[in-house]
XYZ file of C-alpha atoms in Angstrom:
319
model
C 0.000 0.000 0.000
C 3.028 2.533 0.473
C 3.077 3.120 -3.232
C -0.465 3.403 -3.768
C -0.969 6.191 -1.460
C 0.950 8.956 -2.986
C -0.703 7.342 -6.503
C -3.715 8.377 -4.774
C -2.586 11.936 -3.401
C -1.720 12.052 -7.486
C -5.466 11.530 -8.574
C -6.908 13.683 -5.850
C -5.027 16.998 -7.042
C -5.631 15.789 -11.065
C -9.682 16.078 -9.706
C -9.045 19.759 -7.729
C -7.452 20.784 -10.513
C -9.866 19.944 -13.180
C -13.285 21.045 -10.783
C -12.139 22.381 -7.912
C -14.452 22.384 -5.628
C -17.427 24.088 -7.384
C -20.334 26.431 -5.569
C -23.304 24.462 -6.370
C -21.356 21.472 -3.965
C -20.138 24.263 -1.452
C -23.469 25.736 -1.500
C -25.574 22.530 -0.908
C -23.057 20.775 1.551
C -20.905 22.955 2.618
C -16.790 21.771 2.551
C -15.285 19.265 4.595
C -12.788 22.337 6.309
C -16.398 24.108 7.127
C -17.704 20.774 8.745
C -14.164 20.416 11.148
C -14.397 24.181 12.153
C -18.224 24.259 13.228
C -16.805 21.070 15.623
C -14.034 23.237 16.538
C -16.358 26.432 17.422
C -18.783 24.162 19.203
C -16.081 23.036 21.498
C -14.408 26.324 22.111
C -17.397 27.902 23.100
C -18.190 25.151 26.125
C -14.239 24.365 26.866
C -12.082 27.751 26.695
C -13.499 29.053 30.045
C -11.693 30.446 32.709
C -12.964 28.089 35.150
C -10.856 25.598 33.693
C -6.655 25.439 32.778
C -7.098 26.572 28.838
C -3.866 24.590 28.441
C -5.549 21.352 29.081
C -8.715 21.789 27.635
C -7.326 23.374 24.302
C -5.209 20.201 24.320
C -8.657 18.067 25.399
C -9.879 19.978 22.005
C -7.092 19.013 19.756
C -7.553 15.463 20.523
C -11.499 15.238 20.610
C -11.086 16.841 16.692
C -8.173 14.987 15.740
C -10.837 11.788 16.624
C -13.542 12.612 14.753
C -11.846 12.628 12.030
C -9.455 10.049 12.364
C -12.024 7.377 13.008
C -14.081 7.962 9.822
C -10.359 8.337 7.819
C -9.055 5.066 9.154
C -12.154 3.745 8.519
C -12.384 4.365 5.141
C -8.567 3.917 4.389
C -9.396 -0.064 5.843
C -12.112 -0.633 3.300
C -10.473 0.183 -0.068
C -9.520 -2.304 -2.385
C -5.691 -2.754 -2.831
C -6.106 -2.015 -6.514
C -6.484 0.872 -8.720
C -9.753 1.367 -8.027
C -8.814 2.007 -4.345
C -6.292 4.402 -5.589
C -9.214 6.237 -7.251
C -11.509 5.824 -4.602
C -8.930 6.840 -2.028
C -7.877 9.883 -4.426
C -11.896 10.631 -4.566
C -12.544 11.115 -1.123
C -8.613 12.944 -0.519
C -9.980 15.218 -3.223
C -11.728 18.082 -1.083
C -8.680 18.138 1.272
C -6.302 20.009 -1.465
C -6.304 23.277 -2.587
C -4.806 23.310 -6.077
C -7.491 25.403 -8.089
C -8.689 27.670 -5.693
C -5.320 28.937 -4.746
C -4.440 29.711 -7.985
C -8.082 31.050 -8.766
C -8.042 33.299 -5.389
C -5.029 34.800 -6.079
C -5.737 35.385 -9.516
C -8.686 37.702 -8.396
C -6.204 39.424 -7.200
C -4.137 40.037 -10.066
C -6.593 40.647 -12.929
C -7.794 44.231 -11.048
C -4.406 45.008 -10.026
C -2.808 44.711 -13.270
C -5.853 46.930 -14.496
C -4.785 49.706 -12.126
C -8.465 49.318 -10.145
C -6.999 49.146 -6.967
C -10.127 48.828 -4.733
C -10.725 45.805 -6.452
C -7.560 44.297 -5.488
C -8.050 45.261 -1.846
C -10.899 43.523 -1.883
C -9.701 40.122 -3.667
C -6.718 40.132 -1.374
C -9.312 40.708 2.072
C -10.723 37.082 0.950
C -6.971 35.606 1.306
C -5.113 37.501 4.560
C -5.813 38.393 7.710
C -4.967 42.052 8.059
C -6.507 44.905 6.989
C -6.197 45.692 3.300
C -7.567 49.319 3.196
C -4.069 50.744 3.842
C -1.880 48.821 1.256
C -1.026 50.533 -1.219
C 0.051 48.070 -5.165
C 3.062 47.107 -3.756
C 1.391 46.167 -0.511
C -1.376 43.612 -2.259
C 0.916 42.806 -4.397
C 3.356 41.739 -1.578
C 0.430 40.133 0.716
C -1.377 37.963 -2.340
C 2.429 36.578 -2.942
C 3.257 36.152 0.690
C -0.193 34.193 0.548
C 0.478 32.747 -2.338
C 3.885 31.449 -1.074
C 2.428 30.529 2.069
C -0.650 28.497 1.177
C 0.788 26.444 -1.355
C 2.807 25.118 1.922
C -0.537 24.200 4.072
C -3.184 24.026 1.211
C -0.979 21.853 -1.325
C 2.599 20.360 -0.152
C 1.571 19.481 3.552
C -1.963 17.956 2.752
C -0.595 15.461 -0.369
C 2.961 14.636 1.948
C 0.784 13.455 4.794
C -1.540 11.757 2.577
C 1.163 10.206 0.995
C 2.796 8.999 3.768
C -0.119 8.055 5.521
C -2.977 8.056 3.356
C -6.227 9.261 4.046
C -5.860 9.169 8.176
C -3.127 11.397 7.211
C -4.287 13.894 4.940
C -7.509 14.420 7.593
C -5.234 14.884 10.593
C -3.410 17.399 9.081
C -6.121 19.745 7.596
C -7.550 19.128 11.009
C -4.633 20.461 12.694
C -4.386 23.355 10.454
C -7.792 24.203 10.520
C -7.311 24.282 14.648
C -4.357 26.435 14.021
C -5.786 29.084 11.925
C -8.976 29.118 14.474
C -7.645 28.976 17.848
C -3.409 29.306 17.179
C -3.756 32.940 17.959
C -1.868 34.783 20.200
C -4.052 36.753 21.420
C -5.910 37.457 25.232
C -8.819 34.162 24.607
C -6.625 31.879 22.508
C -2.914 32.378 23.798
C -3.258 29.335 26.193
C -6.262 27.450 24.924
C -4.670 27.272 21.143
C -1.335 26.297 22.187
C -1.314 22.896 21.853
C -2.929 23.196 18.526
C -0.244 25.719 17.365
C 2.565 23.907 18.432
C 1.369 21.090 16.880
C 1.044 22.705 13.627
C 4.445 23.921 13.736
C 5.919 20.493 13.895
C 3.455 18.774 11.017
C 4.875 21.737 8.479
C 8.615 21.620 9.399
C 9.107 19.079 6.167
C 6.052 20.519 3.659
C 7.131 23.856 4.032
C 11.239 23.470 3.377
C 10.143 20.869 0.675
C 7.600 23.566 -0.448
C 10.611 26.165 -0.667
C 12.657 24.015 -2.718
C 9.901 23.034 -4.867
C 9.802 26.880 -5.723
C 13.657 27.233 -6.132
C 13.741 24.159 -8.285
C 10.389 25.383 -10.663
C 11.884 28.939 -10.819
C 15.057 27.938 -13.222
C 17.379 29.700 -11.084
C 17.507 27.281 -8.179
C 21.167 28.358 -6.942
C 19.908 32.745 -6.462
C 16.769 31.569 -4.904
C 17.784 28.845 -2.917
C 20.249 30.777 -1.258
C 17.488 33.442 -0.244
C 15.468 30.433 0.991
C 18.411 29.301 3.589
C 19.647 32.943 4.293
C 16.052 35.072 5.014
C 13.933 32.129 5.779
C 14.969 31.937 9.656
C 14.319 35.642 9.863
C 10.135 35.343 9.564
C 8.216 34.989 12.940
C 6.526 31.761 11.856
C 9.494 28.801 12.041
C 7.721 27.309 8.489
C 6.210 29.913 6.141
C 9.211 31.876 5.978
C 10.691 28.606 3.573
C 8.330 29.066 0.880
C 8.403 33.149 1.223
C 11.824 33.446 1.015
C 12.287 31.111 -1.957
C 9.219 33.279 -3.787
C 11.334 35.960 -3.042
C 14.031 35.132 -4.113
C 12.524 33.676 -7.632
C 10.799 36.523 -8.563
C 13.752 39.203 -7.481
C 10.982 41.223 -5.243
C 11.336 41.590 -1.131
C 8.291 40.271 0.737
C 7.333 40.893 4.262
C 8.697 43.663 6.114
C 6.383 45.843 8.633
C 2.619 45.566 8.114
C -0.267 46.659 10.455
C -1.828 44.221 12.610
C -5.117 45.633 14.410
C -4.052 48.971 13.832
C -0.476 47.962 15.080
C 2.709 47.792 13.100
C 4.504 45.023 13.214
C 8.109 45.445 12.840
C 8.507 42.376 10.661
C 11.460 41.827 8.658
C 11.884 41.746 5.040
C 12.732 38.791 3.201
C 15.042 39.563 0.135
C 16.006 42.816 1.445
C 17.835 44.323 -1.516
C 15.267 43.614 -4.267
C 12.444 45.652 -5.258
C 8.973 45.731 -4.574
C 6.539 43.405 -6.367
C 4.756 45.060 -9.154
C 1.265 43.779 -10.726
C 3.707 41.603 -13.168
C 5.236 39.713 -10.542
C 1.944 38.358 -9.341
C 1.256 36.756 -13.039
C 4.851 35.314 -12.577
C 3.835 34.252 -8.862
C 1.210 32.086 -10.363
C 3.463 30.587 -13.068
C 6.367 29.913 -10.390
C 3.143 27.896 -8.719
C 2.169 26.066 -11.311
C 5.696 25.091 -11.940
C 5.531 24.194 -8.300
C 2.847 21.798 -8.343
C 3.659 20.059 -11.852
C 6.750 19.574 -10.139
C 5.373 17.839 -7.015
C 3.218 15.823 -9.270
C 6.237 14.721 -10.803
C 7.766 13.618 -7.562
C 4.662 11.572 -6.605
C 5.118 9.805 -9.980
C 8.702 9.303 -9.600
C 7.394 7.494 -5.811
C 4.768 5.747 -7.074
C 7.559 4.456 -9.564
C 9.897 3.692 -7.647
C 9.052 0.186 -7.230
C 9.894 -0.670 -10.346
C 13.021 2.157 -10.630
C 14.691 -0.178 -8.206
C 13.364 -3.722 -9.028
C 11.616 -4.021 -5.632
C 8.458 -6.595 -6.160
């Protein structure tokens, strides 16, 4: 079975990036990330009180979500056929849990009205994919945050989901969105979520530390100047707050010859972040259409790694 699961990681981003995951399904049923954060909503509301340590019961949390879906997963992994049609049934139902096509598509919206010099527009395609305040940024700024997004999400939407589904198959691939789903939720650290989304956080950190270097060298690699942004990857990467997303930033950085990051408000507080790339310029509307052809370098490329593992069987002569 350890070559048929990346086969099946393989088939579930062919589907996400033929369909995606259209509206009429989203509007009718909702998505599979919804489902896990109305679970993860119900619980913080009855567990993150003060009446209790918010250490424990945002770790109580993290494990009563990691269940639910872990049960169904491992269920479902134990019933398919150990043939290619449970490759395609396992891709099928791993299918939801990438992001392929609306990654590209989200930050796409973003580009179109930016390169048309309609900067409200922008603002308001790049509000659907960050988490600060877009009113302020100027074209550099959206430019810079739909990259940094960009750059980011390929890492948790893309790389990290299909690794731990192909290492683990489909009790992998639901773990992990689970985890990440926590993080973005409850991972804060602010006054309510500082304690009770620790574990969660923590936790996230260590389930990226391999997707998002491998995601950063996917980007050198697809870039064809691997050496120039590679070494922005291993110099600037360490710099970013998060230990993971500055990987893929830097490397996006340093492939497209723009700085990212740097100081940005936060609740109507700069944060003194630094930049990544330093020297370079900032991004202009053009480097977002190369952003989205350095990503869809990116993925061809990790589908071509998932072939060269489902292959490798036969590569080496193993039976």
């Amino acid at each position: 079975m350890i070559f048929e699961l990346p086969a099946m990681m393989l088939v579930a981003i062919a589907i996400d990036r033929l369909i995606g995951w259209p509206d009429w399904l989203y509007s009718r049923i909702g998505h599979p990330v919804t489902w896990g954060g109305r679970l993860i909503v119900l619980l913080e509301a009855r567990l993150n009180r003060a009446t209790f340590p918010r250490r424990v019961t945002g770790a109580l949390t993290l494990v009563l979500c990691l269940t639910a879906v872990l049960l169904p997963a491992m269920g479902a992994q134990s019933l398919l056929p150990d043939n290619a049609m449970g490759v395609l049934w396992g891709g099928f139902l791993a299918w939801p849990l990438v992001a392929v096509r609306s990654m590209h598509d989200h930050v796409a919206a973003v580009e179109a009205p930016l390169r048309a010099g309609d900067l409200p527009s922008a603002r308001r395609a790049v509000s659907m994919i960050v988490g600060r305040n877009p009113d302020a940024l100027d074209e550099a700024g959206v430019a810079r945050a739909a990259l940094e997004s960009l750059a980011e999400n390929t890492s948790d939407g893309i790389v990290a989901p299909v690794f731990w589904g192909a290492v683990a198959g489909l009790p992998g691939i639901a773990a992990y969105k689970m985890i990440n789903t926590l993080d973005s939720m409850i991972g804060h650290r602010n006054a309510r979520h500082l304690h009770f989304g620790w574990a969660s956080a923590r936790l996230d950190d260590l389930v990226n530390l391999i997707p998002a270097r491998a995601t950063g060298v996917l980007f050198a690699l697809a870039s064809g100047k691997p050496c120039a942004a590679g070494l922005v990857m291993l110099r600037d990467a360490r710099r970013h707050r998060s230990p993971n997303a500055g990987w893929p930033e830097a490397a996006m950085a340093g492939a497209l010859g723009v700085r990212l990051s740097g100081p940005r408000i936060y609740d109507g507080h700069v944060a003194p972040e630094p930049w990544l790339n330093a020297g370079a310029p900032d991004p202009v509307p053009a480097s977002l259409t190369g952003g989205l052809r350095l990503y869809r370098r990116a993925i061809l490329l990790l589908g071509a790694v998932l072939v060269l593992w489902v292959l490798l069987p036969v590569l080496t002569g193993a039976s």
